[in-house]
C-alpha positions as a Markdown table, in Angstrom:
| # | Residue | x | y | z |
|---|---|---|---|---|
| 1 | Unk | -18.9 | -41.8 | 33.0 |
| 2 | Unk | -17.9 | -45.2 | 34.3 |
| 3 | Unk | -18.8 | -47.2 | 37.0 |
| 4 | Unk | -16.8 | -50.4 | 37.0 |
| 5 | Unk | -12.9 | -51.0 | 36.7 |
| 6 | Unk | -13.1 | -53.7 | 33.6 |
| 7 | Unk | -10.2 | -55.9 | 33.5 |
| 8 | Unk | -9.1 | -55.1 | 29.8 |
| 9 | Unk | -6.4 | -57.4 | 27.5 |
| 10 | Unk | -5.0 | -59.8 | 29.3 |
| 11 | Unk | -1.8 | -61.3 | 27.7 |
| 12 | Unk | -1.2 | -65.0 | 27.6 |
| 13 | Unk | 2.0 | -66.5 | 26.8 |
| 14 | Unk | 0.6 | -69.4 | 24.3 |
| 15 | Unk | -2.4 | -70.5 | 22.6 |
| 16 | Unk | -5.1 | -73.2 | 23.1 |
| 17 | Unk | -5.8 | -75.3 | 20.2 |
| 18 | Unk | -8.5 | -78.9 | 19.8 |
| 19 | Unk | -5.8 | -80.7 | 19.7 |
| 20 | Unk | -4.0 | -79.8 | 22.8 |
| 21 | Unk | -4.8 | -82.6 | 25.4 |
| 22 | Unk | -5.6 | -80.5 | 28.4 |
| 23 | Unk | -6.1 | -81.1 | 32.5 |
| 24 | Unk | -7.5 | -78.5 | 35.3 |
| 25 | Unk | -7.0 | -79.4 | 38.5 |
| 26 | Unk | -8.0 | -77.9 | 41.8 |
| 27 | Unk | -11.2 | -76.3 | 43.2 |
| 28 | Unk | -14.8 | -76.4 | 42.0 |
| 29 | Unk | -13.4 | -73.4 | 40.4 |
| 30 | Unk | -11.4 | -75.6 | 37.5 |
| 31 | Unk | -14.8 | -77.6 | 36.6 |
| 32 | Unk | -16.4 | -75.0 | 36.2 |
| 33 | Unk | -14.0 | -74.0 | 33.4 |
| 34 | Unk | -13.6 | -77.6 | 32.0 |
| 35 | Unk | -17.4 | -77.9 | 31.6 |
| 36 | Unk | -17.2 | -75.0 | 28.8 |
| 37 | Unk | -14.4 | -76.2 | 27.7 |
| 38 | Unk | -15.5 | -80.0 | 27.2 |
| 39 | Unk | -19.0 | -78.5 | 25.7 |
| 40 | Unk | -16.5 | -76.1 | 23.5 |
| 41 | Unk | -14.9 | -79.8 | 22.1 |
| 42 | Unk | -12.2 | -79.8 | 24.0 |
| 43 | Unk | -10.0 | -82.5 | 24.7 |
| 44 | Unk | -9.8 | -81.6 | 28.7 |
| 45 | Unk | -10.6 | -83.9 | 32.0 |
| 46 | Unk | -11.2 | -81.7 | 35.0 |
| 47 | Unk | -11.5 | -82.9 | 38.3 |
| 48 | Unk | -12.2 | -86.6 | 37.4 |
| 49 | Unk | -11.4 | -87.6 | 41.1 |
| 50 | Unk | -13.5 | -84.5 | 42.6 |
| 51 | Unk | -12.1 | -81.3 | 43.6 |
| 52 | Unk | -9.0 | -80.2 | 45.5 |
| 53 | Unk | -8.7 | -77.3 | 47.6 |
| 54 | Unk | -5.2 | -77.0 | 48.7 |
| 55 | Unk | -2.2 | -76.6 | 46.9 |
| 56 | Unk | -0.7 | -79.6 | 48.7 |
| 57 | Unk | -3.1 | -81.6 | 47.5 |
| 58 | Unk | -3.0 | -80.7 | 44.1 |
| 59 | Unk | 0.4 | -81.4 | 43.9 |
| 60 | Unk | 0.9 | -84.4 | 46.0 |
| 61 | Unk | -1.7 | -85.8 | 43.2 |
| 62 | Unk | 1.3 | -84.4 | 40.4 |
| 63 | Unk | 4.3 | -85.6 | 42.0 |
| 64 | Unk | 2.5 | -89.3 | 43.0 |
| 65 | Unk | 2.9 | -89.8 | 39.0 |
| 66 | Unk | 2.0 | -93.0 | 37.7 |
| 67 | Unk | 2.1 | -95.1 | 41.2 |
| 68 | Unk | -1.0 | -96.9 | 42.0 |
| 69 | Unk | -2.2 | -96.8 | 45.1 |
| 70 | Unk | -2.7 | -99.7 | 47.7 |
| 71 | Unk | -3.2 | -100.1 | 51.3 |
| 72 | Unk | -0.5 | -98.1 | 52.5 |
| 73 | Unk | -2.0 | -95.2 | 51.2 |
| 74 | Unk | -5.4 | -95.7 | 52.9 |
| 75 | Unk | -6.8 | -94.7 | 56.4 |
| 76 | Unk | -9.2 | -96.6 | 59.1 |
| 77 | Unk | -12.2 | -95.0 | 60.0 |
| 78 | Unk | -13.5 | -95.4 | 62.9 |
| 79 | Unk | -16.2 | -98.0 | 61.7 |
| 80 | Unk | -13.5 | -99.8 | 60.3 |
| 81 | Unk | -14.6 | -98.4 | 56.6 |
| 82 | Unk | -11.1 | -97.5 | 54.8 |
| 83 | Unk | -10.6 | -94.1 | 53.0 |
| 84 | Unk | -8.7 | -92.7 | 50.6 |
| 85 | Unk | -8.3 | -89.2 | 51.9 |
| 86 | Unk | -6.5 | -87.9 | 48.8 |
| 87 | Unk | -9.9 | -88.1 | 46.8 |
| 88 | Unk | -13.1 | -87.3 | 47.1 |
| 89 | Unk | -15.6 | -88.6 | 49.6 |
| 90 | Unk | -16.6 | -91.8 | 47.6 |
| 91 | Unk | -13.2 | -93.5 | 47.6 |
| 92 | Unk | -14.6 | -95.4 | 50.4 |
| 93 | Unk | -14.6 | -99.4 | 51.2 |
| 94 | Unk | -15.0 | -101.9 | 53.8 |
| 95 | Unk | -11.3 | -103.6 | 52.5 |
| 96 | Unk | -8.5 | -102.4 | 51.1 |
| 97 | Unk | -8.3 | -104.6 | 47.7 |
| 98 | Unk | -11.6 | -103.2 | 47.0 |
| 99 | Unk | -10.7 | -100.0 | 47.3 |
| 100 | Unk | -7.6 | -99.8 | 45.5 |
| 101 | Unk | -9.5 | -101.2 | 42.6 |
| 102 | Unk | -12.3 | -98.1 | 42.8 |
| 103 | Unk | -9.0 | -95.5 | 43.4 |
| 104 | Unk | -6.8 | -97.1 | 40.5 |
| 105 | Unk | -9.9 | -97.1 | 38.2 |
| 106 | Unk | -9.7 | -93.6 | 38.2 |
| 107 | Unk | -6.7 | -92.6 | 39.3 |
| 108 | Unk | -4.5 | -94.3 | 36.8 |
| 109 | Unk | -6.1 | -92.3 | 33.7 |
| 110 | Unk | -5.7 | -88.8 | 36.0 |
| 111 | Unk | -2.0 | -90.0 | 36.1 |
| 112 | Unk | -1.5 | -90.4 | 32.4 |
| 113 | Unk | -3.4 | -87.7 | 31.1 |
| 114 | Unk | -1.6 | -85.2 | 33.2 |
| 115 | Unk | 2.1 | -87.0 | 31.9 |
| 116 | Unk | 0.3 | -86.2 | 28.8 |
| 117 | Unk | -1.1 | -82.8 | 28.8 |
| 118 | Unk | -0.2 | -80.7 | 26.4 |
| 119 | Unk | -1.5 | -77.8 | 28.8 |
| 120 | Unk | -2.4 | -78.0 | 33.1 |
| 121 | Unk | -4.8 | -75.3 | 34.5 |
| 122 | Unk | -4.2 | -75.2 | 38.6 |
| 123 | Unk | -6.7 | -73.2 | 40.6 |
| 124 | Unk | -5.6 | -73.2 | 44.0 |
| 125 | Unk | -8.9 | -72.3 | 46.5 |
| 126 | Unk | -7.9 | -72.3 | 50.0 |
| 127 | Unk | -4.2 | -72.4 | 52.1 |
| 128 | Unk | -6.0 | -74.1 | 55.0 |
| 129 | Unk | -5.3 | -78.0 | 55.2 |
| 130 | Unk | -5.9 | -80.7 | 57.7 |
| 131 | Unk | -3.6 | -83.4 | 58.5 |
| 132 | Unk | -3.8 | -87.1 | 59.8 |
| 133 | Unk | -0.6 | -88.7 | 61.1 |
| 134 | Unk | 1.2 | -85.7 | 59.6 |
| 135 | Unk | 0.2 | -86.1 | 56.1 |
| 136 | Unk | -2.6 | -83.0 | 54.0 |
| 137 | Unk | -6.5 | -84.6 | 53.5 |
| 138 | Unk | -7.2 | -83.8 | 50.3 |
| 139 | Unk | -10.9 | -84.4 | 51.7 |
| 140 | Unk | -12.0 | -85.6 | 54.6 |
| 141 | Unk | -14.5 | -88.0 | 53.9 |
| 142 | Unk | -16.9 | -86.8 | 56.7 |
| 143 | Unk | -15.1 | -88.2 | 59.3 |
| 144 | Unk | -14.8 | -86.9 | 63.1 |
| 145 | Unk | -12.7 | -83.4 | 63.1 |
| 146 | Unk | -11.2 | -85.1 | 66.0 |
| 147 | Unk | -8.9 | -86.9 | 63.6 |
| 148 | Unk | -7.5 | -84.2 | 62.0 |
| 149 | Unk | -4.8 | -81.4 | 63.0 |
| 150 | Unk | -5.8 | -77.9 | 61.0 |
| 151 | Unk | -3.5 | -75.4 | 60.2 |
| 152 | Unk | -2.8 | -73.0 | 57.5 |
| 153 | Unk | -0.1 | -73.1 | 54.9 |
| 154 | Unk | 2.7 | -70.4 | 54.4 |
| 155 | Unk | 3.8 | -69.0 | 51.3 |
| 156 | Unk | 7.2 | -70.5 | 51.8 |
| 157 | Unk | 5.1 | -74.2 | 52.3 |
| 158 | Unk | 3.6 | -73.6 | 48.8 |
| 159 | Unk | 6.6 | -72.3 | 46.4 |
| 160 | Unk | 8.7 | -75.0 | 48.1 |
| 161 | Unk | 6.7 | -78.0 | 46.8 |
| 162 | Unk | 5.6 | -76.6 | 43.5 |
| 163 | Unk | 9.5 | -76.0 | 43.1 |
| 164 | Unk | 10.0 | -77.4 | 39.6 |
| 165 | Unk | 7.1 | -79.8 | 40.0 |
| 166 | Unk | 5.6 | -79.3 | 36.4 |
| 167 | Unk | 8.1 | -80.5 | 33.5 |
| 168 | Unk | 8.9 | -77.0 | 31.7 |
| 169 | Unk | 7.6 | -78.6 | 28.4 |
| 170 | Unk | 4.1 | -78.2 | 29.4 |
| 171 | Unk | 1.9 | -75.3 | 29.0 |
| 172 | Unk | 0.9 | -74.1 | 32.6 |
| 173 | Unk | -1.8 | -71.5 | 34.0 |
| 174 | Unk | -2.3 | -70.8 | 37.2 |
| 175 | Unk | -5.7 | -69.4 | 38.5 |
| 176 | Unk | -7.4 | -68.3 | 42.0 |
| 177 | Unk | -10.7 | -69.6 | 42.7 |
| 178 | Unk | -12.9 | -66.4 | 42.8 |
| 179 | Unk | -15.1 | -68.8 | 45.6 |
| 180 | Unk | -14.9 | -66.9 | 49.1 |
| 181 | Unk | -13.9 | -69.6 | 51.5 |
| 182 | Unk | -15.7 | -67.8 | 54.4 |
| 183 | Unk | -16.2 | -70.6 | 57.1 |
| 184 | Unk | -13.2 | -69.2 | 59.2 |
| 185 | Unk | -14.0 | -65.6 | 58.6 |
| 186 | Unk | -14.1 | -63.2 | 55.9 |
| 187 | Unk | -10.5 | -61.5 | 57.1 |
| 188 | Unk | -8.7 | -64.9 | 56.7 |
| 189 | Unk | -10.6 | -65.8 | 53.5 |
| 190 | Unk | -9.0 | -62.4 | 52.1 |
| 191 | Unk | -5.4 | -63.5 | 54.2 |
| 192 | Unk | -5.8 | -67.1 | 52.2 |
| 193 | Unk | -6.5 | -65.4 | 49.1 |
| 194 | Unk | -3.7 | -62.5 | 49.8 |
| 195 | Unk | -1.1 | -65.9 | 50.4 |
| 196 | Unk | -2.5 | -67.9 | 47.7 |
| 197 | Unk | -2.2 | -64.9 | 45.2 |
| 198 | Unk | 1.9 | -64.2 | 46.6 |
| 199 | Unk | 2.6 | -67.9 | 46.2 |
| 200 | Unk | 1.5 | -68.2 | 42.7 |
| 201 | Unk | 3.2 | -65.2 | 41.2 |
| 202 | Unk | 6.9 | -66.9 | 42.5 |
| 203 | Unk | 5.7 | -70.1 | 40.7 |
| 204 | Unk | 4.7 | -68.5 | 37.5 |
| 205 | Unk | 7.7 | -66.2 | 37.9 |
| 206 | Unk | 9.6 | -69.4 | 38.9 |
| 207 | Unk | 8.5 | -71.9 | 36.2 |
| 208 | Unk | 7.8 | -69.6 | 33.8 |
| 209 | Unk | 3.9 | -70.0 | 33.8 |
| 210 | Unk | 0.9 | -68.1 | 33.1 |
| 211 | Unk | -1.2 | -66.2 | 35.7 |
| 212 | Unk | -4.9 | -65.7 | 34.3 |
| 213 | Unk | -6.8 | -63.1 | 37.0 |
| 214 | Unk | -10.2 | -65.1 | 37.5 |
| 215 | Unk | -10.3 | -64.0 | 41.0 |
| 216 | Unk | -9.9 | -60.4 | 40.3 |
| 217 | Unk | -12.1 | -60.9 | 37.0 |
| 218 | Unk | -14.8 | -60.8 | 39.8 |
| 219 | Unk | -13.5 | -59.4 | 43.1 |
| 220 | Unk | -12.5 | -55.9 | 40.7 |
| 221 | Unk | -14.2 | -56.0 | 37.3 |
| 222 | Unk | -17.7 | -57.6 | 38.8 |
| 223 | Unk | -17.7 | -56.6 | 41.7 |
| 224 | Unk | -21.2 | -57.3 | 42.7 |
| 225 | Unk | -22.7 | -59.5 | 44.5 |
| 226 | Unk | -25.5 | -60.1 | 42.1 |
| 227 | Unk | -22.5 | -62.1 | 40.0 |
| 228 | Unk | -22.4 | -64.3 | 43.0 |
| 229 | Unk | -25.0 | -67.6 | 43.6 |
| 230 | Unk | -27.4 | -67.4 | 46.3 |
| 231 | Unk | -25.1 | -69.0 | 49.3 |
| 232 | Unk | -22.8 | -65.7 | 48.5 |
| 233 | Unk | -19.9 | -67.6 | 48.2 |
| 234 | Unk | -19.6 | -68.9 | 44.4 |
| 235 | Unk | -19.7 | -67.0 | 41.2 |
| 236 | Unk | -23.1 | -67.2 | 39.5 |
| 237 | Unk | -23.3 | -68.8 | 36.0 |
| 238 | Unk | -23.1 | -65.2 | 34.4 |
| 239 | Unk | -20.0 | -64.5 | 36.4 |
| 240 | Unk | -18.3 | -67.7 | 35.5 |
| 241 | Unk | -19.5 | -67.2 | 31.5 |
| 242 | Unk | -18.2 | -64.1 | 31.8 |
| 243 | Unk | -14.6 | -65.2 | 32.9 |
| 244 | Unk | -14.5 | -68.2 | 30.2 |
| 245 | Unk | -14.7 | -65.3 | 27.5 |
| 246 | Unk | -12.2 | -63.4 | 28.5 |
| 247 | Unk | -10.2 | -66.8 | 29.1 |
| 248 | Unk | -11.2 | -67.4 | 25.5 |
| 249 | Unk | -9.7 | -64.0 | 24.3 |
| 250 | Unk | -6.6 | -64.5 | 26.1 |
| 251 | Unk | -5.9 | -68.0 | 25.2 |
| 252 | Unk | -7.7 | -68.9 | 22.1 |
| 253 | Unk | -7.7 | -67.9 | 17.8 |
| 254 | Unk | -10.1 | -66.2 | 16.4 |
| 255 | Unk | -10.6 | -70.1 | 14.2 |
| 256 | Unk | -10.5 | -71.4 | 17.9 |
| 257 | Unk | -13.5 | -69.6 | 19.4 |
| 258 | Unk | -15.9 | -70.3 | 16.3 |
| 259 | Unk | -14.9 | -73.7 | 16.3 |
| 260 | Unk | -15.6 | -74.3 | 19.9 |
| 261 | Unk | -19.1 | -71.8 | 19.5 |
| 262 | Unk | -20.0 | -74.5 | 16.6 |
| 263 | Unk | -18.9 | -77.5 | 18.8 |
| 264 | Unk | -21.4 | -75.9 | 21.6 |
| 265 | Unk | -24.2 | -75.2 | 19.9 |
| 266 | Unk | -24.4 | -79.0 | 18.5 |
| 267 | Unk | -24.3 | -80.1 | 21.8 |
| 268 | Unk | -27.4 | -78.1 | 22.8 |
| 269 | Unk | -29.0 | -79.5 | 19.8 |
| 270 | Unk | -28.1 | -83.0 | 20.5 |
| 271 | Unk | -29.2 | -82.3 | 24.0 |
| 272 | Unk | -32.8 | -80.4 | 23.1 |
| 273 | Unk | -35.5 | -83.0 | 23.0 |
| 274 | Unk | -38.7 | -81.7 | 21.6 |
| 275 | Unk | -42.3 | -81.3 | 22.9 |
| 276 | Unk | -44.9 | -84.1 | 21.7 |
């Protein structure tokens, strides 16, 4: 007798080797994945600039290439403090030459890794966005909601800007963040999920990328909330263990897995510091 619906093979297009240079970008989602697979010896930067909810965001960050930023792209607050909404919440300072130093720092190695990725991992998390003067937050640095015009994006919205945005010599997979997004509501956290899911299956279909199922990995196969952390909302460490193997299976060797297992367990050694 069984009592769960396991997700079984799952078929990936291409494999992930050590010396594929690799980027996730998106939600909390994608570092959670990078961290196993930096522990695993990876070469992979997740999230260096924080997360990113929305795929406008995400690829507004893609398509910006290697430009650096200055004070053009930055925003007033109302103290007078300028932000760089595109990042997260400590791209903050009181001028802008300061703060395009801080952004660049990081920015500029974001920008060149992903022109040199090997292989992108996208998780998109949520279709909702807010806007100042017409242009998507990718955070919102705290300040007053007032500032901000909300509304959701369409499935039209998100294939038309990921319309040939990553170069077809790259290795792409697309995921969607298993985190319920249920500030608005849990019926428009499953309609975001429901128009997240529609828009990434014309991308892959479009671009010819992978779709790997970590949001029905728990929502179907899991299916519990004791796989979820206490706020209810992300997966717990089991869950997100338990999706990294079956990434693992999909996209890495046999040589691959022990390699990355060996790689793992001499971090925790390195790590372990012993009683006196």
């Amino acid at each position: 007798m069984k009592f769960r619906t396991e997700i079984g093979c799952i078929k990936g297009s291409f494999k992930i080797t050590h010396v594929d240079r690799v980027v996730l970008l998106g939600s909390c989602f994608a570092d959670n994945i990078g961290e196993r697979l930096v522990a695993g010896g990876f070469n992979a930067a997740h999230n260096p600039m924080g997360p990113l909810f929305n795929p406008a965001s995400i690829a507004r960050v893609i398509r910006r290439g290697e430009i650096p930023y200055s004070a053009d792209d930055f925003t007033y607050g109302p103290d007078g403090t300028l932000h760089c909404l595109d990042f997260a919440n400590r791209y903050q300072a009181p001028d802008a030459e300061t703060l395009a130093d801080k952004v660049n720092a990081d920015f500029m190695p974001l920008a060149r890794a992903i022109s040199e990725a090997d292989v992108m991992i996208v998780t998109f998390g949520n279709d909702k966005v807010y806007e100042y003067a017409g242009t998507v937050a990718g955070n919102c640095h705290k300040l007053p909601g007032t500032m901000f015009a909300e509304r959701y994006l369409g499935i039209e919205d998100i294939c038309g800007m990921w319309h040939n945005l990553i170069p077809r010599d790259k290795r792409v997979i697309f995921t969607l963040s298993p985190v319920r997004y249920i500030g608005d509501g849990l019926p428009q956290s499953c309609l975001s999920k429901a128009t997240l899911r529609v828009a990434i299956d014309r991308i892959c279909r479009d671009g010819g990328h992978d779709y790997f199922p970590a949001y029905e990995i728990v929502a179907d196969d899991l299916r519990d909330y004791r796989f979820y952390a206490a706020d209810l909302k992300h997966p717990s460490d089991v869950a997100v263990d338990y999706i990294y193997e079956k990434f693992a299976e999909t996209y890495f060797t046999k040589d691959t897995i022990s390699k990355a297992e060996e790689y793992r367990r001499a971090a925790l050694r390195a790590a372990h510091r012993p009683l006196l």
